[in-house]
Short mmCIF file of C-alpha atoms and ligand atoms in Angstrom, two decimals:
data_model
loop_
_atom_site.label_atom_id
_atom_site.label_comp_id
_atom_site.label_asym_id
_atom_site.label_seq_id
_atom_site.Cartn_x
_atom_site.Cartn_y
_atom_site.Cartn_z
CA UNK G 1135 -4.84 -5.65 47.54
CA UNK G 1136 -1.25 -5.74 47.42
CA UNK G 1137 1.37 -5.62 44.53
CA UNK G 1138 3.64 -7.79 46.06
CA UNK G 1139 6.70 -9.78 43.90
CA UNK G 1140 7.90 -13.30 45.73
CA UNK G 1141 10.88 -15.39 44.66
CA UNK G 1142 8.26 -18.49 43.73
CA UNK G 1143 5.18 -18.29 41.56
CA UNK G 1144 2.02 -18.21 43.48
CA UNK G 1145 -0.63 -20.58 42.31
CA UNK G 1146 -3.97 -21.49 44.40
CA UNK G 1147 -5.05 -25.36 45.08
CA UNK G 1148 -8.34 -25.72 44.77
CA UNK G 1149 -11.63 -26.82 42.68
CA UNK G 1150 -13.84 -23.66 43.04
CA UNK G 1151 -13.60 -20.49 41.05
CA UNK G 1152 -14.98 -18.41 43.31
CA UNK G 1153 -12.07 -19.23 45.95
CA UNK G 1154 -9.45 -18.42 43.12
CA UNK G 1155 -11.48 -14.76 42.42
CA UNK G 1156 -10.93 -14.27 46.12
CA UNK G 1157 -7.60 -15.27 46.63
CA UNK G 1158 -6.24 -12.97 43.53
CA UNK G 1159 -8.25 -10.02 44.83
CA UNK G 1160 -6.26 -10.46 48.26
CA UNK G 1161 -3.10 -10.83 46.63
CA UNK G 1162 -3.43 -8.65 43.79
CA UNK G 1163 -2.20 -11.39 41.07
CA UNK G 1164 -1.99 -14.85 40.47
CA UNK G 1165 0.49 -16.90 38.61
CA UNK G 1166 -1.60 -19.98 38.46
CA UNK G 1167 -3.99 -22.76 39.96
CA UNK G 1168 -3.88 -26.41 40.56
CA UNK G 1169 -6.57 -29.00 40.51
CA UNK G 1170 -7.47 -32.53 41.10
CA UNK G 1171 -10.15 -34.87 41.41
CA UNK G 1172 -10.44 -34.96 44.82
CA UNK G 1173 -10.96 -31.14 44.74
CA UNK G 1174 -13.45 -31.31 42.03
CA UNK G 1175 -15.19 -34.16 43.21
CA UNK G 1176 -15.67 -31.89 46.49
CA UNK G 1177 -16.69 -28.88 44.31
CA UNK G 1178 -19.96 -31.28 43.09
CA UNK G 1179 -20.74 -33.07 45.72
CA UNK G 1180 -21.14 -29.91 47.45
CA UNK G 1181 -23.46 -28.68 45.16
CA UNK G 1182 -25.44 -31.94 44.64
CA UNK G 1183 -25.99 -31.45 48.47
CA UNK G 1184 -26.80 -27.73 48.13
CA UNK G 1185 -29.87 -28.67 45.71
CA UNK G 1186 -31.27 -31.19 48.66
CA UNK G 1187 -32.94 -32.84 45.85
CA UNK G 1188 -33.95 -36.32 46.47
CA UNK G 1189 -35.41 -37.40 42.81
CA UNK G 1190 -32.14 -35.77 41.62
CA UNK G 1191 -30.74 -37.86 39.18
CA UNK G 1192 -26.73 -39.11 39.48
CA UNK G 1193 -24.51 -37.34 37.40
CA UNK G 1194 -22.69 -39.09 34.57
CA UNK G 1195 -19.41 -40.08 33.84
CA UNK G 1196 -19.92 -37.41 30.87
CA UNK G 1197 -21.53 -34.92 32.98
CA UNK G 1198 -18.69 -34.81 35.97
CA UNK G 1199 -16.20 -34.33 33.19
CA UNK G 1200 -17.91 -31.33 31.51
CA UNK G 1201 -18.00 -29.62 34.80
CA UNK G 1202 -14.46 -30.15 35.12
CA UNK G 1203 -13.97 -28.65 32.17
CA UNK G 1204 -16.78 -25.93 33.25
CA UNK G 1205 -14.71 -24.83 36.21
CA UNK G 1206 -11.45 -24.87 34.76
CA UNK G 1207 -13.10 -22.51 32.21
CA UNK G 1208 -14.07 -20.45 34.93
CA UNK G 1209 -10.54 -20.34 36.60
CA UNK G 1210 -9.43 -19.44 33.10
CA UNK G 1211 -11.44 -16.49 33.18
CA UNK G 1212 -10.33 -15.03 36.49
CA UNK G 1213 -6.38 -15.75 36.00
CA UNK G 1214 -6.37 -15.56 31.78
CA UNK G 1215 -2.45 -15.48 31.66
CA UNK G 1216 -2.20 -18.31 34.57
CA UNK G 1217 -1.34 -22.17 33.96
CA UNK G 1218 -4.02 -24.25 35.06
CA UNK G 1219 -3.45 -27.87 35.76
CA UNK G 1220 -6.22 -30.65 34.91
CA UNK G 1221 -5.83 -33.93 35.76
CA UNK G 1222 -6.07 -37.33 34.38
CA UNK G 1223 -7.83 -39.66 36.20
CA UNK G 1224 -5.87 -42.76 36.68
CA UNK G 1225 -5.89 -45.98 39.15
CA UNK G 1226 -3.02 -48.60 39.46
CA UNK G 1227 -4.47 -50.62 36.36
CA UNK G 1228 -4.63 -47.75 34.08
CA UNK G 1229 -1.88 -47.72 30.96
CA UNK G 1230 -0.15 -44.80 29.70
CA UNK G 1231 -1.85 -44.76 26.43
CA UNK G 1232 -5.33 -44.32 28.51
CA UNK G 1233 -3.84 -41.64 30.44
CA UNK G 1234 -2.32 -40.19 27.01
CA UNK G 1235 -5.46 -39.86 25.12
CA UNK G 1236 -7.67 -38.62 28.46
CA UNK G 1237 -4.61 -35.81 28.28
CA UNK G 1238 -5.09 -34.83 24.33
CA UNK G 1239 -8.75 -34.16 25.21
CA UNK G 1240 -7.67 -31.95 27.52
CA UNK G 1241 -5.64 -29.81 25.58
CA UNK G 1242 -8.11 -27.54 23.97
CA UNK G 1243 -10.40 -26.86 27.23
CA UNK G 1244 -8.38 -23.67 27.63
CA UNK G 1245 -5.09 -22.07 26.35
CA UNK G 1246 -2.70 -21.80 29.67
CA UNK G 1247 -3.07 -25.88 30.80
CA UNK G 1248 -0.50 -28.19 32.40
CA UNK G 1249 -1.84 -31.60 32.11
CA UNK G 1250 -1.28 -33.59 35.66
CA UNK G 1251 -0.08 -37.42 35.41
CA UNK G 1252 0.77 -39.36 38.26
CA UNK G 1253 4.11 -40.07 39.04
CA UNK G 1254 4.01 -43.81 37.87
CA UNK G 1255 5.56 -46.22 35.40
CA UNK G 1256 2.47 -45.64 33.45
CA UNK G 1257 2.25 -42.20 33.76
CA UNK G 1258 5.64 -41.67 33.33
CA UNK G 1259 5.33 -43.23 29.78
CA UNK G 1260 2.66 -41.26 29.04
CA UNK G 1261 4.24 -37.70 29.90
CA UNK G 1262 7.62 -39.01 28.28
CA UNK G 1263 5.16 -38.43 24.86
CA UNK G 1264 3.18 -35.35 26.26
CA UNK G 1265 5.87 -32.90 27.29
CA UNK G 1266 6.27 -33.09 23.56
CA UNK G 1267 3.11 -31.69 22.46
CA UNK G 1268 1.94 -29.81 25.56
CA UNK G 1269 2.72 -28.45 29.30
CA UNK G 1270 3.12 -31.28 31.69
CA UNK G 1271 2.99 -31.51 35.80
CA UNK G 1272 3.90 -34.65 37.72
CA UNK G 1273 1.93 -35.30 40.80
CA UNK G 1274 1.86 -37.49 43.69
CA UNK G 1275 5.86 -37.04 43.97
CA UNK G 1276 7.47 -38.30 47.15
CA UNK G 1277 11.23 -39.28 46.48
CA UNK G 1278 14.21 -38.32 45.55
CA UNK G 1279 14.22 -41.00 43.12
CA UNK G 1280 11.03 -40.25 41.85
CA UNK G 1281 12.11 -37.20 40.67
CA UNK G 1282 15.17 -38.08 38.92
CA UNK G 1283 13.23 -40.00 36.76
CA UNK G 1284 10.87 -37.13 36.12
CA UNK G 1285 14.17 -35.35 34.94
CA UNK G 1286 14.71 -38.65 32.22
CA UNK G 1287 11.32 -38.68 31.32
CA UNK G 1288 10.93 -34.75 30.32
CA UNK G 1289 14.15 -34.51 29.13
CA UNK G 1290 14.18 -32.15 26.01
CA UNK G 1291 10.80 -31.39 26.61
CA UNK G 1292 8.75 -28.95 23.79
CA UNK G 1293 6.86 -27.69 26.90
CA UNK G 1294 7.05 -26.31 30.38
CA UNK G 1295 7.59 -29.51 32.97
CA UNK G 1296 6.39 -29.05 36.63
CA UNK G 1297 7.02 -31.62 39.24
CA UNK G 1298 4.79 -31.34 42.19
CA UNK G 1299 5.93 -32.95 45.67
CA UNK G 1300 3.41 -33.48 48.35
CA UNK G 1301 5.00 -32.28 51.78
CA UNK G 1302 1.95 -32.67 53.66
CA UNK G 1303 1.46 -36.15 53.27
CA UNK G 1304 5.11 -37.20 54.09
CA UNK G 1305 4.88 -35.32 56.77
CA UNK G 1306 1.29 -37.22 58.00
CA UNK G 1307 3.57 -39.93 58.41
CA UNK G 1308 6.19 -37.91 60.46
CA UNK G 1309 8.65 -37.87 58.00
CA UNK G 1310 10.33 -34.13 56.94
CA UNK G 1311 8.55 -33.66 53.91
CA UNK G 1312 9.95 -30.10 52.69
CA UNK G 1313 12.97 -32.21 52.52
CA UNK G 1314 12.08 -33.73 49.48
CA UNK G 1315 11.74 -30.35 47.78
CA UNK G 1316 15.06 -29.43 49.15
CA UNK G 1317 16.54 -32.86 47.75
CA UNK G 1318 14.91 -32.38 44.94
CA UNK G 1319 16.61 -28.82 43.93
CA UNK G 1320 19.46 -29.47 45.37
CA UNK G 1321 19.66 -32.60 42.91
CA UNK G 1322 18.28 -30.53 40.06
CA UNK G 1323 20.77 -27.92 40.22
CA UNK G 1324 23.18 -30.37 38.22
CA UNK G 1325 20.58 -30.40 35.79
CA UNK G 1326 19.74 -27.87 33.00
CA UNK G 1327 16.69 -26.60 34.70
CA UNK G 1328 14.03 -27.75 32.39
CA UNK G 1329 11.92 -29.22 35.45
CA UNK G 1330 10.07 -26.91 37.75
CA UNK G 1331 9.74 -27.65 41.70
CA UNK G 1332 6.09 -27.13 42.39
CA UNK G 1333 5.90 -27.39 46.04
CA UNK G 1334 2.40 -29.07 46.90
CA UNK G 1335 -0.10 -30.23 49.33
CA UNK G 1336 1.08 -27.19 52.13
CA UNK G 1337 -1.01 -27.45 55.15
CA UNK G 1338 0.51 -24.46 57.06
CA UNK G 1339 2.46 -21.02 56.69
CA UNK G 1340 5.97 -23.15 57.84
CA UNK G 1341 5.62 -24.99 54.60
CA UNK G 1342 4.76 -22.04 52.80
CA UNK G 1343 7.41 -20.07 54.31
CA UNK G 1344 10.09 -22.34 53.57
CA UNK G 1345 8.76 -22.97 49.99
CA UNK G 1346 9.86 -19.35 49.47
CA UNK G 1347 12.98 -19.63 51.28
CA UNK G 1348 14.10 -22.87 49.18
CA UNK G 1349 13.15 -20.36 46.25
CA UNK G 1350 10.79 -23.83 44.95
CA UNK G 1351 10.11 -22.24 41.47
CA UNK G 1352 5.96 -22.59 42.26
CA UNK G 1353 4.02 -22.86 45.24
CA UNK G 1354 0.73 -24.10 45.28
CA UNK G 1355 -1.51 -22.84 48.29
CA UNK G 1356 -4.90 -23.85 49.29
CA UNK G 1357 -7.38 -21.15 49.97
CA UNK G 1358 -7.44 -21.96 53.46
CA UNK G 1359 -3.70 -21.07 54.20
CA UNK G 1360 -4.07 -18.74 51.59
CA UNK G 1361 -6.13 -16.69 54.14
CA UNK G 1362 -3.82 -17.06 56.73
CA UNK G 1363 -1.24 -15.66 54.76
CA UNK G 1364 -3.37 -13.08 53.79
CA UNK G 1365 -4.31 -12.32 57.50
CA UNK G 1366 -0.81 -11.85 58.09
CA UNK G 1367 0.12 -8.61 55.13
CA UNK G 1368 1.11 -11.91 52.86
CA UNK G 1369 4.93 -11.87 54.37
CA UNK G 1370 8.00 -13.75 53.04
CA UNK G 1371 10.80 -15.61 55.04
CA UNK G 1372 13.05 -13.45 56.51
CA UNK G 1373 16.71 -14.20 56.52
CA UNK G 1374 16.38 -15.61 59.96
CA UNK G 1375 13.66 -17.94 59.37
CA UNK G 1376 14.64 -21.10 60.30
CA UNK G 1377 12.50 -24.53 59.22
CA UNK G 1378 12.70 -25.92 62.67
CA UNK G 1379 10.70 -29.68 62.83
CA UNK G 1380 12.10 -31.94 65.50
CA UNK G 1381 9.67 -33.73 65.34
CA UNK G 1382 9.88 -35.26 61.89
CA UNK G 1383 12.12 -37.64 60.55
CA UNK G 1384 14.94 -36.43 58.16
CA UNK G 1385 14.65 -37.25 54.85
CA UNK G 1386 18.77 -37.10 54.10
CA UNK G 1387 20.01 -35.63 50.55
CA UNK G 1388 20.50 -39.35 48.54
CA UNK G 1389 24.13 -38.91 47.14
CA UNK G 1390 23.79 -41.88 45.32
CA UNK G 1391 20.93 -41.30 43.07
CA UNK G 1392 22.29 -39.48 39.89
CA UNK G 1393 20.97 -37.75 37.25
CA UNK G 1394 21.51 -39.61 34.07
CA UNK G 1395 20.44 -43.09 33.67
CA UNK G 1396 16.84 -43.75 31.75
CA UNK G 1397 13.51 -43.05 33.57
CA UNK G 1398 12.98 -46.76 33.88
CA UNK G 1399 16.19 -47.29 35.98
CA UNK G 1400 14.95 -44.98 39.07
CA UNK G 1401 12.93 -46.95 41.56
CA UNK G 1402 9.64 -44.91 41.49
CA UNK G 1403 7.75 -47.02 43.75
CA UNK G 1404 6.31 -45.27 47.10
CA UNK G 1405 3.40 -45.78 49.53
CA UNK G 1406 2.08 -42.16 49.72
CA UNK G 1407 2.26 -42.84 45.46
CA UNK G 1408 0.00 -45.89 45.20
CA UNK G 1409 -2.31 -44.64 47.95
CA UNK G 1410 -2.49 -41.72 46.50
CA UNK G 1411 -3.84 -42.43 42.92
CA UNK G 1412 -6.26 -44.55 44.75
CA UNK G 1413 -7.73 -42.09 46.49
CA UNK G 1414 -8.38 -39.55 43.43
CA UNK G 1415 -9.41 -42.31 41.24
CA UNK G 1416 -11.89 -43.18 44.48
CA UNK G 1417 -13.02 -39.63 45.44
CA UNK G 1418 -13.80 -38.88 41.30
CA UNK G 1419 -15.95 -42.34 41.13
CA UNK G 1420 -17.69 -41.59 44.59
CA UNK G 1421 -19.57 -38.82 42.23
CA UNK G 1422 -21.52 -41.68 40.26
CA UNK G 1423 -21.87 -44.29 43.17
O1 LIG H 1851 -1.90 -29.98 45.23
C1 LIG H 1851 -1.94 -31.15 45.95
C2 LIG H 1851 -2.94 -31.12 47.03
O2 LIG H 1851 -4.24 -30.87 46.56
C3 LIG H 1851 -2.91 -32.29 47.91
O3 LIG H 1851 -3.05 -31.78 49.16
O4 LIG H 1851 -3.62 -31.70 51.51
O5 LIG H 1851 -4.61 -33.48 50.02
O6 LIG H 1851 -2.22 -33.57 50.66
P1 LIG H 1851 -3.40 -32.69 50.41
#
């Protein structure tokens, strides 16, 4: 166990308690945990398996929610001071009022939440109301652009705002996707800092690594790399460390896109966005196929 301070806050991705227990006994602390459907979904599929029972019934819509909220209980227990975020389940079709009203049930499952909307029109209506009344965290961020209107959207928010960029998947399509979190602050520091760079979906200790060195306020790691890291005495960049990846296409700094205008003006359309609210709204239904 270590008592170690970094430069980000340290929060797990995952859907199972027990992982979280584990990674905070490694590490000594925790500052926090994401969640998603995907990861939940994987949680109780896992365990449907585990019973091998054919006559089992399907769970229910109802059912697959209350274990959400079961496990994010859980995670509560284990990190009682850390945010937790819980997610709204949302496809292309789904309105910000929908999304808005899924969120207010949300609220009271445990004290420390940040409540996850997608980083759409229609989510971006819908957390343009919530960061009023409660902690908000936009997912499924790819772009520059994207994130500027996060900025409009939150602006003179009640509550902490967390923005969470996916560098993994930009970079599944070769493109330099810790670029986006450097864009990102590098855009934000004209800002008044109410918006926190949660750096998300890390596959490997280089994202990690230069997570810390880009001082991303939060870093989100699953338990997988988690171990790694672990297996390693849990080190930091040193001042050498270098983010070297030829092999990915820059994402350049976008001059031209200003903080400012309203959240409507920035073009929030991207590929990784649409495909990626699919797939959780997918993955969470696959539980009552
Ligand atoms: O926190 C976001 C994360 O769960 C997504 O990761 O690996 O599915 O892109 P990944």
């Amino acid at each position: 166990m270590l008592d170690k301070h970094f430069s980000s806050k340290i929060f797990i991705d995952g859907g199972v308690p027990e992982e979280t227990a584990q990674a905070k006994r490694l590490l000594g602390f925790l500052d926090g945990q994401t969640t998603n459907p995907t990861l939940i979904a994987k949680n109780l599929l896992g365990k449907e398996q585990r019973t091998k029972n054919k006559e089992q019934k399907k769970i229910t819509q109802e059912d697959a929610l209350n274990e959400y909220k079961r496990i994010v209980q859980e995670m509560n227990k284990i990190i009682p001071e850390g945010s937790i975020s819980i997610q709204v389940f949302a496809n292309a079709d789904t309105k910000a009022q929908d999304m808005l009203s899924q969120g207010r049930l949300r609220y009271d499952w445990i004290p420390n939440h940040s409540i996850k909307f997608p980083c759409t029109t229609e989510g971006l209506k819908a957390v343009n109301v919530a960061c009023q009344e409660t902690p908000v965290n936009i997912t499924l961020v790819f772009s520059q652009s994207q994130a500027a209107a996060v900025y409009e959207a939150t602006k003179g928010a009640k509550y902490p705002v967390f923005i969470s960029p996916f560098v993994g998947r930009l970079d599944d399509l070769g493109q330099n996707g810790m670029q986006v979190v450097k864009n990102i602050k590098k855009m934000y520091e004209g800002g008044d800092g109410h918006v926190e760079v949660l750096t998300a979906s890390i596959r490997n200790l280089d994202h990690l690594m230069y997570a810390l060195q880009l001082k991303s306020d939060i870093v989100t790691v699953p338990f997988k790399v988690f171990n790694l890291w672990g297996e390693g005495g849990f080190p930091e960049p040193g001042a050498d460390y270098v983010y070297n990846k030829p092999e990915l296409t820059e994402i350049p700094y976008r001059e031209d896109i200003l903080l400012g205008s309203a959240f409507t003006d920035y073009d929030l359309s991207h590929e990784l966005t649409a495909k990626g609210i699919q797939t959780f709204w997918d993955d969470w239904n696959k539980l009552f196929s």
